[in-house]
Amino acid sequence: MKRTLLCALILFLVPQFAAAQLGTVCLFSDQNGNDCSLSDTVPGLLTVYAIHTFVAGAVAVQFSAPKPSCMAGATWIDDTWPFPVTIGDSQSNVAIGYGGCLTGTVHVLSINYAVSGTTTADCPYKVLPATGQFEIQAVDCDNNQVTADGGTTYINSSIVCDCSGTLPTPPVLAVMPLSLDFGTTDSVMTLQVSNVGGSTLSWLVYRNPTNWLSVAPISGVDNGSITVTVNRVGLPPGTHTGVVNVVSNGGAIDVPVSLTTVPPPPPPPTLGVSPTGLNFGATSTLGQFTIFNNGGPTLTWNITNAEPWLVVLPSSGTETTTINATVDRAGLTLGTYSDTIKVTSNGGNANVLVAMTVLTPPTPAPILDFTPTSLSFPIGTDSLLLDILNVGTLDLLWNITPDQPWLTVDPASGTNDTPVAVEVDRTGLGDGTFNGNLSITSNGGSGTVPVSMTVTTVPILWVSKSHLSFGQSTAQRAFLIENRGVGTLNWSLSDDRNWIHIDPPLSGSGDNTVTVRVNQDSVPLGSQQSGTITVDSNGGTASITVSFSWPTGTAGIIGVYGDPSGTNCNLIDRSPGLLSVYVVHQSTPGATASQFSAPIPSCWAGATYLSDTNIFPVTVGNSQTGITIAYGACVTPPIHVLTINYAVTGIGTPCCQYDVLPDPSAPSGQIVAVDCLFIDLPGFGFPGMVNATTACWCGGALSVEETTWGHIKAIYYGPGTTTRIQKK
């Protein structure tokens, strides 16, 4: 059953059963209850109207009207209803609240079918009790729950079905859908024409404009389909509108028609490369080729090659560009070399073949290189590595000389590739930034490595957040305290609002993670609040802004409690047996219904869900998968709405949080309630705590009471001794 919560006053108030019957619920072919002759001989849409007749006064009704098995070729589409408060559907269980005390004939529901015209004659279609009910139920104006009769009508009856003795009603034109939007691609759509009145409906179809819009057929009787076709050929880009006019002896309806034409897409980019080969011979070092676009919008390209002796720049770009290719013969032996420059793009791929000859052998020599090219020592860092590299041939002999007394290296000399430890000593130096250089000399060249160092002698406070924002579903936030200086950082925390809760400790030394929560019960519903957390320390002061916002319009708190009055959030299962959890709707200025779920939490070991005990007669679903509850009147808090029963073994884990959650079928994905003005509002789920300890958190103003869960309180004598031992 679909459990969608609708905004209005819902259904049954007092489950008092009376012996009287409250009229008849029957099916008609019109919403006034004048004609019960249902016919599906014309394929299309068939609407069946459920009418509550002979009503002395009613406020609600509950029944079902499933498609009969003899109604071949019919497919149920959906239900539509004139009342805003409807739970379920006609095929299994529908409950409808009228919103007032009504008499006479009441149109309560329209049931829509797609039919193929193949139902047999004299097919009975009955109104039945709702699933799980023995009788059709209704509620009278005195809030008594009574029974109603269910009538039977016949589809394609072989005799005239006279339900009321009134004269036939005139035809009434209906068209579905009421507008046609062909978008950018559709060319054919269908209109369904129906007679929702009495006698024969005759209709004609016109269209405007006529150059790109056509219809077929252009006339018909009673129910039928109209094929609407559009032709975009010759239409300029943009949105075009027209109208299909359906006129009849039962009224006229204009159906707006729209379509959109878009300009044809531009041609794709196409990669071009010229020339497709570069030959450097034995002497050339620079070659060039051009990348260009032979097609449409922007060409984006990338270049790769395999050999290290060939450097190609730039390696990426857009549109037309001249590419430089440079070869380096140093270190290469005699011979012929080749490589392929690969150009990939969004307009295709291409290759440029490269050839080069080496005739003169290279002269062996060491070549100095080093990495990184500079060193920076931030606060807290005393040692870094410098790599000495030989990128030539023969042995590289090198030396390193620092130019500052606070700067040392190890080793200070060596041969070929060697990692060098560079260290700084801040002893005796004041605050500030110090600069120096490492001079490298070798038989393969020389170089200089700039070195910088930051010195501070005091702690420096740093916090990771300047703002913490809390909303309806935000349980906690956190920020970090760190010492970005030297020495010991001593800090303390304070706040300026009673709804801000800082988890202990509130003072300490060194780095720490601070957890912040909001006592939402202390924040007025619908308000937006802000406060400040101040961090004082011997390394400075920092402020964190804390903000909390209730969503605009809220249905308050729906929580799980240990008592039906909603004053205790402690749930204790240490004794095996039955444990009842009470769901209470708190903190709302008035509500008529709510929708939520309260599944057993995964941390609650040893508990088994048994059943729900419903306080109100109108309840759909269950607490574990999603439940909708109608209160029957505008109530004020607190209101006990549901009792959930569990079998417990007494072995549940401590500090297990039990949350009220949204019903998965709720359209908003939130806990939802309906206020006294029939407005759909989000609600806040208040957690309970199973087997609480002092570390537990209920999330609001209610206190958590530590239980004796898991503790042994006994005094006994140890074996062979008179010593008393106490375990806690």
mmCIF file of C-alpha atoms in Angstrom, residues 234-430:
data_model
loop_
_atom_site.group_PDB
_atom_site.id
_atom_site.type_symbol
_atom_site.label_atom_id
_atom_site.label_comp_id
_atom_site.label_asym_id
_atom_site.label_seq_id
_atom_site.Cartn_x
_atom_site.Cartn_y
_atom_site.Cartn_z
ATOM 1 C CA GLY A 234 11.420 24.413 -42.804
ATOM 2 C CA LEU A 235 10.809 25.751 -39.287
ATOM 3 C CA PRO A 236 13.473 28.142 -37.939
ATOM 4 C CA PRO A 237 15.209 27.350 -34.623
ATOM 5 C CA GLY A 238 13.115 28.218 -31.555
ATOM 6 C CA THR A 239 9.831 27.328 -29.843
ATOM 7 C CA HIS A 240 6.650 27.129 -31.962
ATOM 8 C CA THR A 241 3.129 26.936 -30.566
ATOM 9 C CA GLY A 242 -0.261 25.961 -31.922
ATOM 10 C CA VAL A 243 -3.695 24.735 -30.826
ATOM 11 C CA VAL A 244 -5.783 21.625 -31.460
ATOM 12 C CA ASN A 245 -9.472 22.610 -31.080
ATOM 13 C CA VAL A 246 -11.911 19.828 -30.128
ATOM 14 C CA VAL A 247 -15.536 21.007 -30.423
ATOM 15 C CA SER A 248 -18.621 18.915 -29.630
ATOM 16 C CA ASN A 249 -22.223 18.882 -28.490
ATOM 17 C CA GLY A 250 -20.784 18.416 -24.995
ATOM 18 C CA GLY A 251 -18.491 21.445 -24.985
ATOM 19 C CA ALA A 252 -15.226 22.577 -26.623
ATOM 20 C CA ILE A 253 -11.635 22.214 -25.399
ATOM 21 C CA ASP A 254 -8.477 23.893 -26.751
ATOM 22 C CA VAL A 255 -5.323 21.788 -26.375
ATOM 23 C CA PRO A 256 -2.109 23.878 -26.605
ATOM 24 C CA VAL A 257 0.618 22.324 -28.760
ATOM 25 C CA SER A 258 4.311 23.257 -28.654
ATOM 26 C CA LEU A 259 7.531 22.045 -30.249
ATOM 27 C CA THR A 260 11.137 23.194 -30.280
ATOM 28 C CA THR A 261 13.514 23.172 -33.217
ATOM 29 C CA VAL A 262 17.247 23.410 -32.695
ATOM 30 C CA PRO A 263 19.924 24.392 -35.209
ATOM 31 C CA PRO A 264 21.912 21.499 -36.700
ATOM 32 C CA PRO A 265 25.081 20.696 -34.744
ATOM 33 C CA PRO A 266 28.313 22.165 -36.109
ATOM 34 C CA PRO A 267 30.727 19.812 -37.875
ATOM 35 C CA PRO A 268 33.253 18.142 -35.550
ATOM 36 C CA PRO A 269 36.891 19.285 -35.445
ATOM 37 C CA THR A 270 39.260 17.450 -37.799
ATOM 38 C CA LEU A 271 42.970 17.102 -37.059
ATOM 39 C CA GLY A 272 45.502 18.090 -39.730
ATOM 40 C CA VAL A 273 49.326 17.745 -39.465
ATOM 41 C CA SER A 274 51.975 18.986 -41.911
ATOM 42 C CA PRO A 275 54.545 17.743 -42.601
ATOM 43 C CA THR A 276 54.123 14.160 -41.377
ATOM 44 C CA GLY A 277 57.899 13.473 -41.247
ATOM 45 C CA LEU A 278 61.051 15.215 -39.909
ATOM 46 C CA ASN A 279 64.592 14.143 -40.948
ATOM 47 C CA PHE A 280 67.336 15.854 -38.900
ATOM 48 C CA GLY A 281 70.183 14.176 -40.774
ATOM 49 C CA ALA A 282 73.601 14.362 -39.079
ATOM 50 C CA THR A 283 73.706 18.092 -38.247
ATOM 51 C CA SER A 284 70.237 19.664 -37.763
ATOM 52 C CA THR A 285 68.894 20.048 -34.211
ATOM 53 C CA LEU A 286 65.572 21.895 -34.784
ATOM 54 C CA GLY A 287 62.582 20.819 -36.878
ATOM 55 C CA GLN A 288 59.012 22.123 -37.070
ATOM 56 C CA PHE A 289 55.557 20.918 -38.071
ATOM 57 C CA THR A 290 52.097 22.500 -37.896
ATOM 58 C CA ILE A 291 48.889 21.264 -36.274
ATOM 59 C CA PHE A 292 45.693 22.733 -37.734
ATOM 60 C CA ASN A 293 41.918 22.216 -37.679
ATOM 61 C CA ASN A 294 40.185 21.155 -40.921
ATOM 62 C CA GLY A 295 36.715 20.934 -39.315
ATOM 63 C CA GLY A 296 34.333 22.652 -36.903
ATOM 64 C CA PRO A 297 34.662 23.985 -33.346
ATOM 65 C CA THR A 298 37.764 24.033 -31.193
ATOM 66 C CA LEU A 299 40.395 21.354 -31.804
ATOM 67 C CA THR A 300 42.168 20.188 -28.620
ATOM 68 C CA TRP A 301 45.340 18.137 -28.983
ATOM 69 C CA ASN A 302 48.156 16.439 -27.020
ATOM 70 C CA ILE A 303 51.639 15.262 -28.085
ATOM 71 C CA THR A 304 53.742 12.331 -26.811
ATOM 72 C CA ASN A 305 56.965 10.667 -27.942
ATOM 73 C CA ALA A 306 59.147 7.862 -26.598
ATOM 74 C CA GLU A 307 62.860 8.801 -26.972
ATOM 75 C CA PRO A 308 64.624 11.105 -24.434
ATOM 76 C CA TRP A 309 66.898 12.644 -27.156
ATOM 77 C CA LEU A 310 63.785 14.194 -28.799
ATOM 78 C CA VAL A 311 61.992 17.120 -27.076
ATOM 79 C CA VAL A 312 58.680 18.334 -28.564
ATOM 80 C CA LEU A 313 57.137 21.643 -27.406
ATOM 81 C CA PRO A 314 54.416 22.609 -26.751
ATOM 82 C CA SER A 315 53.045 19.211 -25.745
ATOM 83 C CA SER A 316 49.367 20.281 -25.719
ATOM 84 C CA GLY A 317 47.164 23.071 -27.003
ATOM 85 C CA THR A 318 44.194 24.091 -29.113
ATOM 86 C CA GLU A 319 43.609 24.976 -32.781
ATOM 87 C CA THR A 320 46.491 25.841 -35.183
ATOM 88 C CA THR A 321 49.982 25.803 -33.608
ATOM 89 C CA THR A 322 53.576 25.485 -34.836
ATOM 90 C CA ILE A 323 55.400 22.694 -32.977
ATOM 91 C CA ASN A 324 59.168 22.765 -32.334
ATOM 92 C CA ALA A 325 61.017 19.435 -32.244
ATOM 93 C CA THR A 326 64.600 19.492 -30.886
ATOM 94 C CA VAL A 327 67.139 16.636 -30.899
ATOM 95 C CA ASP A 328 70.172 16.243 -28.597
ATOM 96 C CA ARG A 329 72.939 13.924 -29.845
ATOM 97 C CA ALA A 330 75.036 14.243 -26.645
ATOM 98 C CA GLY A 331 75.901 10.855 -25.190
ATOM 99 C CA LEU A 332 74.593 8.897 -28.186
ATOM 100 C CA THR A 333 76.761 6.370 -30.022
ATOM 101 C CA LEU A 334 77.218 6.268 -33.776
ATOM 102 C CA GLY A 335 74.159 5.200 -35.742
ATOM 103 C CA THR A 336 70.703 6.094 -37.038
ATOM 104 C CA TYR A 337 67.874 6.886 -34.608
ATOM 105 C CA SER A 338 64.109 7.145 -35.076
ATOM 106 C CA ASP A 339 61.063 8.085 -33.027
ATOM 107 C CA THR A 340 57.347 8.717 -33.588
ATOM 108 C CA ILE A 341 55.602 11.895 -32.453
ATOM 109 C CA LYS A 342 51.996 10.887 -31.654
ATOM 110 C CA VAL A 343 49.346 13.597 -31.915
ATOM 111 C CA THR A 344 45.987 12.715 -30.281
ATOM 112 C CA SER A 345 42.984 15.041 -30.393
ATOM 113 C CA ASN A 346 39.210 15.360 -30.266
ATOM 114 C CA GLY A 347 39.341 15.468 -34.088
ATOM 115 C CA GLY A 348 41.369 12.319 -34.727
ATOM 116 C CA ASN A 349 44.976 11.147 -34.349
ATOM 117 C CA ALA A 350 48.135 11.484 -36.461
ATOM 118 C CA ASN A 351 51.837 10.510 -36.387
ATOM 119 C CA VAL A 352 54.953 12.463 -37.340
ATOM 120 C CA LEU A 353 57.932 10.192 -38.109
ATOM 121 C CA VAL A 354 61.352 11.444 -36.941
ATOM 122 C CA ALA A 355 64.805 10.296 -38.171
ATOM 123 C CA MET A 356 68.283 11.383 -36.965
ATOM 124 C CA THR A 357 71.894 10.315 -37.611
ATOM 125 C CA VAL A 358 74.866 10.453 -35.188
ATOM 126 C CA LEU A 359 78.300 10.502 -36.916
ATOM 127 C CA THR A 360 80.628 11.865 -34.162
ATOM 128 C CA PRO A 361 80.955 9.976 -30.846
ATOM 129 C CA PRO A 362 80.410 12.138 -27.666
ATOM 130 C CA THR A 363 83.284 13.212 -25.444
ATOM 131 C CA PRO A 364 83.009 11.492 -22.014
ATOM 132 C CA ALA A 365 82.531 13.981 -19.120
ATOM 133 C CA PRO A 366 80.742 14.152 -15.719
ATOM 134 C CA ILE A 367 77.790 16.571 -15.427
ATOM 135 C CA LEU A 368 76.535 17.931 -12.069
ATOM 136 C CA ASP A 369 72.803 17.998 -11.275
ATOM 137 C CA PHE A 370 70.901 18.229 -7.953
ATOM 138 C CA THR A 371 67.355 18.190 -6.599
ATOM 139 C CA PRO A 372 65.574 20.050 -5.144
ATOM 140 C CA THR A 373 66.934 23.387 -6.336
ATOM 141 C CA SER A 374 66.032 25.119 -3.030
ATOM 142 C CA LEU A 375 65.275 24.115 0.578
ATOM 143 C CA SER A 376 62.764 25.644 3.016
ATOM 144 C CA PHE A 377 62.629 24.604 6.711
ATOM 145 C CA PRO A 378 59.197 25.432 8.263
ATOM 146 C CA ILE A 379 58.617 25.450 12.015
ATOM 147 C CA GLY A 380 59.080 21.929 13.387
ATOM 148 C CA THR A 381 61.339 20.713 10.545
ATOM 149 C CA ASP A 382 65.105 20.380 11.246
ATOM 150 C CA SER A 383 66.361 18.032 8.494
ATOM 151 C CA LEU A 384 65.817 17.722 4.718
ATOM 152 C CA LEU A 385 67.464 15.715 1.919
ATOM 153 C CA LEU A 386 69.404 17.086 -1.071
ATOM 154 C CA ASP A 387 70.196 14.591 -3.868
ATOM 155 C CA ILE A 388 73.502 15.040 -5.767
ATOM 156 C CA LEU A 389 73.266 13.515 -9.285
ATOM 157 C CA ASN A 390 75.739 12.723 -12.095
ATOM 158 C CA VAL A 391 73.886 12.955 -15.432
ATOM 159 C CA GLY A 392 77.067 12.649 -17.525
ATOM 160 C CA THR A 393 79.792 10.033 -17.975
ATOM 161 C CA LEU A 394 82.992 9.434 -15.982
ATOM 162 C CA ASP A 395 83.030 9.957 -12.189
ATOM 163 C CA LEU A 396 81.669 13.157 -10.653
ATOM 164 C CA LEU A 397 83.723 14.501 -7.703
ATOM 165 C CA TRP A 398 81.843 17.130 -5.623
ATOM 166 C CA ASN A 399 81.986 19.274 -2.450
ATOM 167 C CA ILE A 400 79.285 21.238 -0.545
ATOM 168 C CA THR A 401 80.019 24.344 1.567
ATOM 169 C CA PRO A 402 77.323 26.066 3.798
ATOM 170 C CA ASP A 403 77.650 29.826 4.293
ATOM 171 C CA GLN A 404 75.815 29.999 7.686
ATOM 172 C CA PRO A 405 76.862 28.644 11.112
ATOM 173 C CA TRP A 406 73.339 27.225 11.750
ATOM 174 C CA LEU A 407 73.502 25.182 8.528
ATOM 175 C CA THR A 408 75.319 21.768 8.266
ATOM 176 C CA VAL A 409 75.529 18.985 5.670
ATOM 177 C CA ASP A 410 76.443 15.287 5.869
ATOM 178 C CA PRO A 411 78.420 14.227 3.881
ATOM 179 C CA ALA A 412 80.137 17.407 2.719
ATOM 180 C CA SER A 413 81.863 15.681 -0.272
ATOM 181 C CA GLY A 414 81.510 12.567 -2.337
ATOM 182 C CA THR A 415 81.477 10.805 -5.705
ATOM 183 C CA ASN A 416 78.585 10.516 -8.182
ATOM 184 C CA ASP A 417 74.952 10.113 -6.963
ATOM 185 C CA THR A 418 74.636 10.683 -3.201
ATOM 186 C CA PRO A 419 71.813 11.762 -0.835
ATOM 187 C CA VAL A 420 72.975 14.581 1.466
ATOM 188 C CA ALA A 421 71.310 15.307 4.834
ATOM 189 C CA VAL A 422 70.933 19.074 5.309
ATOM 190 C CA GLU A 423 70.237 20.134 8.914
ATOM 191 C CA VAL A 424 69.492 23.428 10.686
ATOM 192 C CA ASP A 425 70.086 24.404 14.331
ATOM 193 C CA ARG A 426 67.754 27.115 15.739
ATOM 194 C CA THR A 427 69.503 27.261 19.129
ATOM 195 C CA GLY A 428 70.107 30.839 20.271
ATOM 196 C CA LEU A 429 68.290 32.401 17.311
ATOM 197 C CA GLY A 430 65.422 34.859 17.753
#
